Amino acid sequence: MGGDFLFTGDRPSPYLARLIPDGVPPFTVTHGRATSSFRVPSGLYQIERSTELSVWTPFVTRRIHGESGVLFFTDNNAPTPQAFYRAVWQTLFSEDFEEGAPDWTTTSVTGTSKWEWGIPETRNLNTAHSGERVFATDLDAPLAHSVNALLTSPVIDLTGARRVSFWYDMDFPGQQEVQVSMLDDTGKKVLYVWEGAFAGQSNGRTKWSEPTPPVVVSKARLKWQLLTGDEGPHGDGFLLDDVAID
């Protein structure tokens, strides 16, 4: 089910539920005496209302937990000849690094290279995916030998999460790689490690997107770990931008 849904029954006029993204089932609407109930996938939704399908006004946000649930809201606006509703699926978490990253943490375990926030200026990695700023493994110099450096996100609410994504660019001509994992909310316990470390050269900005791992927690952190070998060349490293959880 998806797209547009026409509600009939004891409403004074037809009601339409227009859903974004297309393919998401419709939701519960209470307007006057009429109620319709439908189930939706888990996630965060913003409910918007319109009387003519030209101007949409947000008026409530609802989060669905678990695999799916009933998305319920009450329209307390004055009765109108017709009303249209749509549920906009919201991004649960996003970071483009343009306004700084105060809740992100960097840790240098060994070596002199480290994760840095700002404008990239190396020969091969010098452009963000959006805006100007990124997190990168040394903004203005090639990588050093024997590096173990960590970048950890703030705590993220995973309720309703379905996918993890980010944009990256990398220049790893030798013994270097970045591993991506999910930690618990304390940042001390590894919950999941995505298979296939990032190594080699991406030849331009590339999007990585994977399903949210099957971990039974409501809150977690993401971690990027840079590792370089004892011998070079090591290249310009790894550039991270536009992290999102949907």
Short mmCIF file of C-alpha atoms in Angstrom, two decimals:
data_model
loop_
_atom_site.label_atom_id
_atom_site.label_comp_id
_atom_site.label_asym_id
_atom_site.label_seq_id
_atom_site.Cartn_x
_atom_site.Cartn_y
_atom_site.Cartn_z
CA MET A 1 0.00 0.00 0.00
CA GLY A 2 1.22 3.52 -0.65
CA GLY A 3 0.53 6.82 -2.29
CA ASP A 4 -2.89 8.42 -1.71
CA PHE A 5 -5.65 7.01 0.50
CA LEU A 6 -9.28 8.12 0.49
CA PHE A 7 -11.10 7.89 3.79
CA THR A 8 -14.89 7.58 3.79
CA GLY A 9 -17.50 6.77 6.41
CA ASP A 10 -18.95 9.17 8.95
CA ARG A 11 -16.73 12.09 7.95
CA PRO A 12 -18.62 15.07 6.49
CA SER A 13 -16.37 14.87 3.40
CA PRO A 14 -13.66 12.59 1.99
CA TYR A 15 -10.24 12.66 3.65
CA LEU A 16 -7.03 11.91 1.87
CA ALA A 17 -3.80 10.65 3.43
CA ARG A 18 -0.85 11.45 1.18
CA LEU A 19 2.26 9.69 2.37
CA ILE A 20 5.97 10.38 1.97
CA PRO A 21 7.89 8.33 1.04
CA ASP A 22 5.55 6.57 -1.35
CA GLY A 23 4.91 3.00 -0.29
CA VAL A 24 4.58 3.71 3.44
CA PRO A 25 1.15 2.51 4.68
CA PRO A 26 -1.38 5.14 5.86
CA PHE A 27 -1.91 6.26 9.42
CA THR A 28 -4.60 6.93 12.02
CA VAL A 29 -6.56 10.15 11.66
CA THR A 30 -9.02 11.44 14.25
CA HIS A 31 -11.04 14.39 13.01
CA GLY A 32 -14.35 14.98 14.70
CA ARG A 33 -16.06 11.62 15.20
CA ALA A 34 -14.17 9.68 12.58
CA THR A 35 -11.15 7.48 13.23
CA SER A 36 -9.22 5.26 10.85
CA SER A 37 -6.36 3.06 12.00
CA PHE A 38 -3.46 1.79 9.93
CA ARG A 39 -0.06 0.37 10.74
CA VAL A 40 3.23 1.92 9.64
CA PRO A 41 6.86 0.79 9.80
CA SER A 42 8.87 2.02 12.77
CA GLY A 43 10.38 5.47 12.44
CA LEU A 44 9.94 9.15 13.12
CA TYR A 45 7.08 10.92 11.30
CA GLN A 46 6.00 14.53 11.02
CA ILE A 47 2.29 14.93 10.39
CA GLU A 48 1.29 17.80 8.11
CA ARG A 49 -2.16 19.15 7.24
CA SER A 50 -3.52 20.99 4.21
CA THR A 51 -6.94 22.13 3.05
CA GLU A 52 -6.08 22.66 -0.61
CA LEU A 53 -2.94 20.54 -1.19
CA SER A 54 -0.92 23.68 -1.86
CA VAL A 55 0.29 24.70 1.60
CA TRP A 56 1.20 22.07 4.20
CA THR A 57 1.39 22.93 7.91
CA PRO A 58 3.26 20.65 10.36
CA PHE A 59 1.39 20.19 13.61
CA VAL A 60 2.66 17.08 15.37
CA THR A 61 5.57 14.61 15.37
CA ARG A 62 5.17 10.94 16.25
CA ARG A 63 7.72 8.15 16.71
CA ILE A 64 6.79 4.50 16.12
CA HIS A 65 8.75 1.94 18.13
CA GLY A 66 9.41 -1.71 17.33
CA GLU A 67 8.85 -3.28 13.92
CA SER A 68 5.67 -1.31 13.24
CA GLY A 69 2.79 0.35 14.99
CA VAL A 70 -0.26 2.56 14.74
CA LEU A 71 0.52 6.17 13.93
CA PHE A 72 -2.17 8.12 15.78
CA PHE A 73 -2.91 11.81 16.00
CA THR A 74 -5.88 14.09 16.62
CA ASP A 75 -6.73 17.04 14.42
CA ASN A 76 -7.96 19.79 16.76
CA ASN A 77 -8.30 22.37 14.03
CA ALA A 78 -11.73 23.88 13.33
CA PRO A 79 -13.77 21.70 10.95
CA THR A 80 -13.27 22.48 7.26
CA PRO A 81 -15.05 21.22 4.12
CA GLN A 82 -12.03 19.05 3.43
CA ALA A 83 -8.68 18.29 5.00
CA PHE A 84 -5.65 16.42 3.70
CA TYR A 85 -2.87 14.85 5.75
CA ARG A 86 0.55 13.51 4.99
CA ALA A 87 3.18 11.82 7.13
CA VAL A 88 6.75 12.80 6.28
CA TRP A 89 9.32 10.23 7.31
CA GLN A 90 12.02 12.11 9.22
CA THR A 91 15.74 11.48 9.31
CA LEU A 92 16.55 10.30 12.85
CA PHE A 93 20.10 11.69 12.89
CA SER A 94 22.20 13.74 10.49
CA GLU A 95 25.49 15.61 10.65
CA ASP A 96 27.12 17.62 7.86
CA PHE A 97 29.86 19.09 10.13
CA GLU A 98 29.27 22.63 8.88
CA GLU A 99 28.44 24.02 12.34
CA GLY A 100 31.22 22.21 14.18
CA ALA A 101 31.06 18.85 15.92
CA PRO A 102 31.24 19.48 19.68
CA ASP A 103 29.71 16.13 20.67
CA TRP A 104 32.03 14.07 18.48
CA THR A 105 35.19 12.72 20.14
CA THR A 106 38.60 11.89 18.71
CA THR A 107 41.16 9.58 20.32
CA SER A 108 44.77 9.04 19.25
CA VAL A 109 45.91 5.62 20.47
CA THR A 110 49.23 5.48 18.57
CA GLY A 111 50.99 7.53 15.91
CA THR A 112 50.89 11.22 15.09
CA SER A 113 48.02 11.37 12.58
CA LYS A 114 44.60 12.00 14.07
CA TRP A 115 41.00 12.79 13.09
CA GLU A 116 40.51 16.52 12.54
CA TRP A 117 37.46 18.68 11.86
CA GLY A 118 37.60 21.48 9.31
CA ILE A 119 38.33 22.19 5.65
CA PRO A 120 40.38 19.45 3.91
CA GLU A 121 43.53 20.69 2.14
CA THR A 122 45.54 17.64 1.09
CA ARG A 123 46.50 17.04 -2.54
CA ASN A 124 44.01 14.21 -3.14
CA LEU A 125 41.35 14.94 -0.52
CA ASN A 126 40.31 18.58 -0.61
CA THR A 127 36.54 18.78 -1.18
CA ALA A 128 33.61 18.05 1.12
CA HIS A 129 30.52 16.28 -0.19
CA SER A 130 28.36 19.20 1.00
CA GLY A 131 29.44 22.58 2.28
CA GLU A 132 33.11 22.97 3.13
CA ARG A 133 33.82 21.11 6.38
CA VAL A 134 34.37 17.43 7.15
CA PHE A 135 36.08 15.10 9.56
CA ALA A 136 39.28 13.77 8.03
CA THR A 137 42.38 11.82 9.03
CA ASP A 138 44.69 14.86 9.06
CA LEU A 139 43.30 17.79 7.11
CA ASP A 140 46.50 19.03 5.51
CA ALA A 141 49.16 16.29 5.47
CA PRO A 142 49.69 12.67 4.40
CA LEU A 143 49.22 9.94 6.99
CA ALA A 144 51.99 8.87 9.36
CA HIS A 145 53.19 5.34 10.16
CA SER A 146 51.71 3.09 12.87
CA VAL A 147 48.54 5.08 13.50
CA ASN A 148 45.54 3.92 15.51
CA ALA A 149 43.08 6.83 15.72
CA LEU A 150 39.37 6.83 16.61
CA LEU A 151 36.44 9.06 15.75
CA THR A 152 33.25 8.49 17.76
CA SER A 153 29.81 9.99 17.24
CA PRO A 154 27.54 11.32 19.98
CA VAL A 155 24.85 9.01 21.37
CA ILE A 156 22.16 8.36 18.72
CA ASP A 157 18.57 7.22 19.35
CA LEU A 158 18.10 4.21 17.08
CA THR A 159 14.35 3.84 17.61
CA GLY A 160 12.88 3.19 14.19
CA ALA A 161 16.28 3.29 12.48
CA ARG A 162 16.60 1.35 9.24
CA ARG A 163 19.79 2.50 7.52
CA VAL A 164 23.15 4.06 8.33
CA SER A 165 24.85 6.12 5.64
CA PHE A 166 27.68 8.56 5.07
CA TRP A 167 29.76 10.05 2.27
CA TYR A 168 33.49 9.45 2.10
CA ASP A 169 36.57 9.88 -0.01
CA MET A 170 39.83 8.00 0.60
CA ASP A 171 43.41 7.80 -0.57
CA PHE A 172 45.01 4.65 0.85
CA PRO A 173 47.72 3.44 -1.56
CA GLY A 174 49.40 1.14 0.97
CA GLN A 175 48.84 -0.44 4.39
CA GLN A 176 45.94 1.67 5.63
CA GLU A 177 42.27 1.14 6.35
CA VAL A 178 39.26 2.52 8.21
CA GLN A 179 36.92 0.21 10.10
CA VAL A 180 33.36 1.21 11.00
CA SER A 181 31.56 -0.18 14.03
CA MET A 182 28.66 0.46 16.39
CA LEU A 183 29.24 0.91 20.13
CA ASP A 184 26.87 0.98 23.08
CA ASP A 185 25.88 4.38 24.47
CA THR A 186 28.86 4.40 26.85
CA GLY A 187 31.27 4.00 23.93
CA LYS A 188 33.01 1.10 25.68
CA LYS A 189 31.36 -2.01 24.24
CA VAL A 190 31.47 -2.96 20.55
CA LEU A 191 28.02 -4.10 19.39
CA TYR A 192 28.67 -4.61 15.71
CA VAL A 193 31.46 -4.29 13.15
CA TRP A 194 30.55 -3.83 9.50
CA GLU A 195 32.31 -6.27 7.22
CA GLY A 196 34.84 -4.98 4.74
CA ALA A 197 37.19 -2.29 5.96
CA PHE A 198 37.66 0.79 3.79
CA ALA A 199 40.95 0.43 1.92
CA GLY A 200 42.42 1.47 -1.41
CA GLN A 201 41.30 4.56 -3.31
CA SER A 202 37.73 5.68 -3.88
CA ASN A 203 38.49 8.00 -6.83
CA GLY A 204 35.99 10.60 -5.67
CA ARG A 205 33.28 11.13 -3.10
CA THR A 206 31.22 7.98 -2.58
CA LYS A 207 28.11 7.16 -0.55
CA TRP A 208 28.14 4.20 1.86
CA SER A 209 24.76 2.90 3.02
CA GLU A 210 23.95 -0.25 4.99
CA PRO A 211 20.99 -1.58 7.00
CA THR A 212 21.03 -0.82 10.69
CA PRO A 213 22.63 -3.84 12.39
CA PRO A 214 20.45 -6.25 14.40
CA VAL A 215 21.44 -4.96 17.84
CA VAL A 216 18.95 -4.91 20.71
CA VAL A 217 19.64 -1.42 22.03
CA SER A 218 17.76 1.86 21.73
CA LYS A 219 20.82 4.13 21.84
CA ALA A 220 24.31 3.68 20.44
CA ARG A 221 27.36 5.44 18.95
CA LEU A 222 29.18 5.03 15.65
CA LYS A 223 32.96 4.68 15.49
CA TRP A 224 35.48 5.09 12.67
CA GLN A 225 38.93 3.60 13.37
CA LEU A 226 41.96 4.53 11.28
CA LEU A 227 44.80 2.01 11.14
CA THR A 228 48.09 2.42 9.23
CA GLY A 229 51.03 0.01 8.92
CA ASP A 230 54.71 0.42 9.71
CA GLU A 231 55.67 1.00 6.07
CA GLY A 232 54.51 3.54 3.49
CA PRO A 233 53.30 5.06 1.33
CA HIS A 234 50.20 5.98 3.32
CA GLY A 235 48.45 8.55 1.15
CA ASP A 236 46.18 11.39 2.25
CA GLY A 237 43.80 9.29 4.33
CA PHE A 238 40.03 9.30 4.75
CA LEU A 239 37.42 12.06 4.49
CA LEU A 240 33.99 11.72 6.20
CA ASP A 241 30.89 13.84 5.54
CA ASP A 242 27.08 13.83 5.78
CA VAL A 243 26.47 11.05 8.29
CA ALA A 244 22.81 10.03 8.53
CA ILE A 245 20.54 7.47 10.15
CA ASP A 246 17.06 6.99 8.66
#
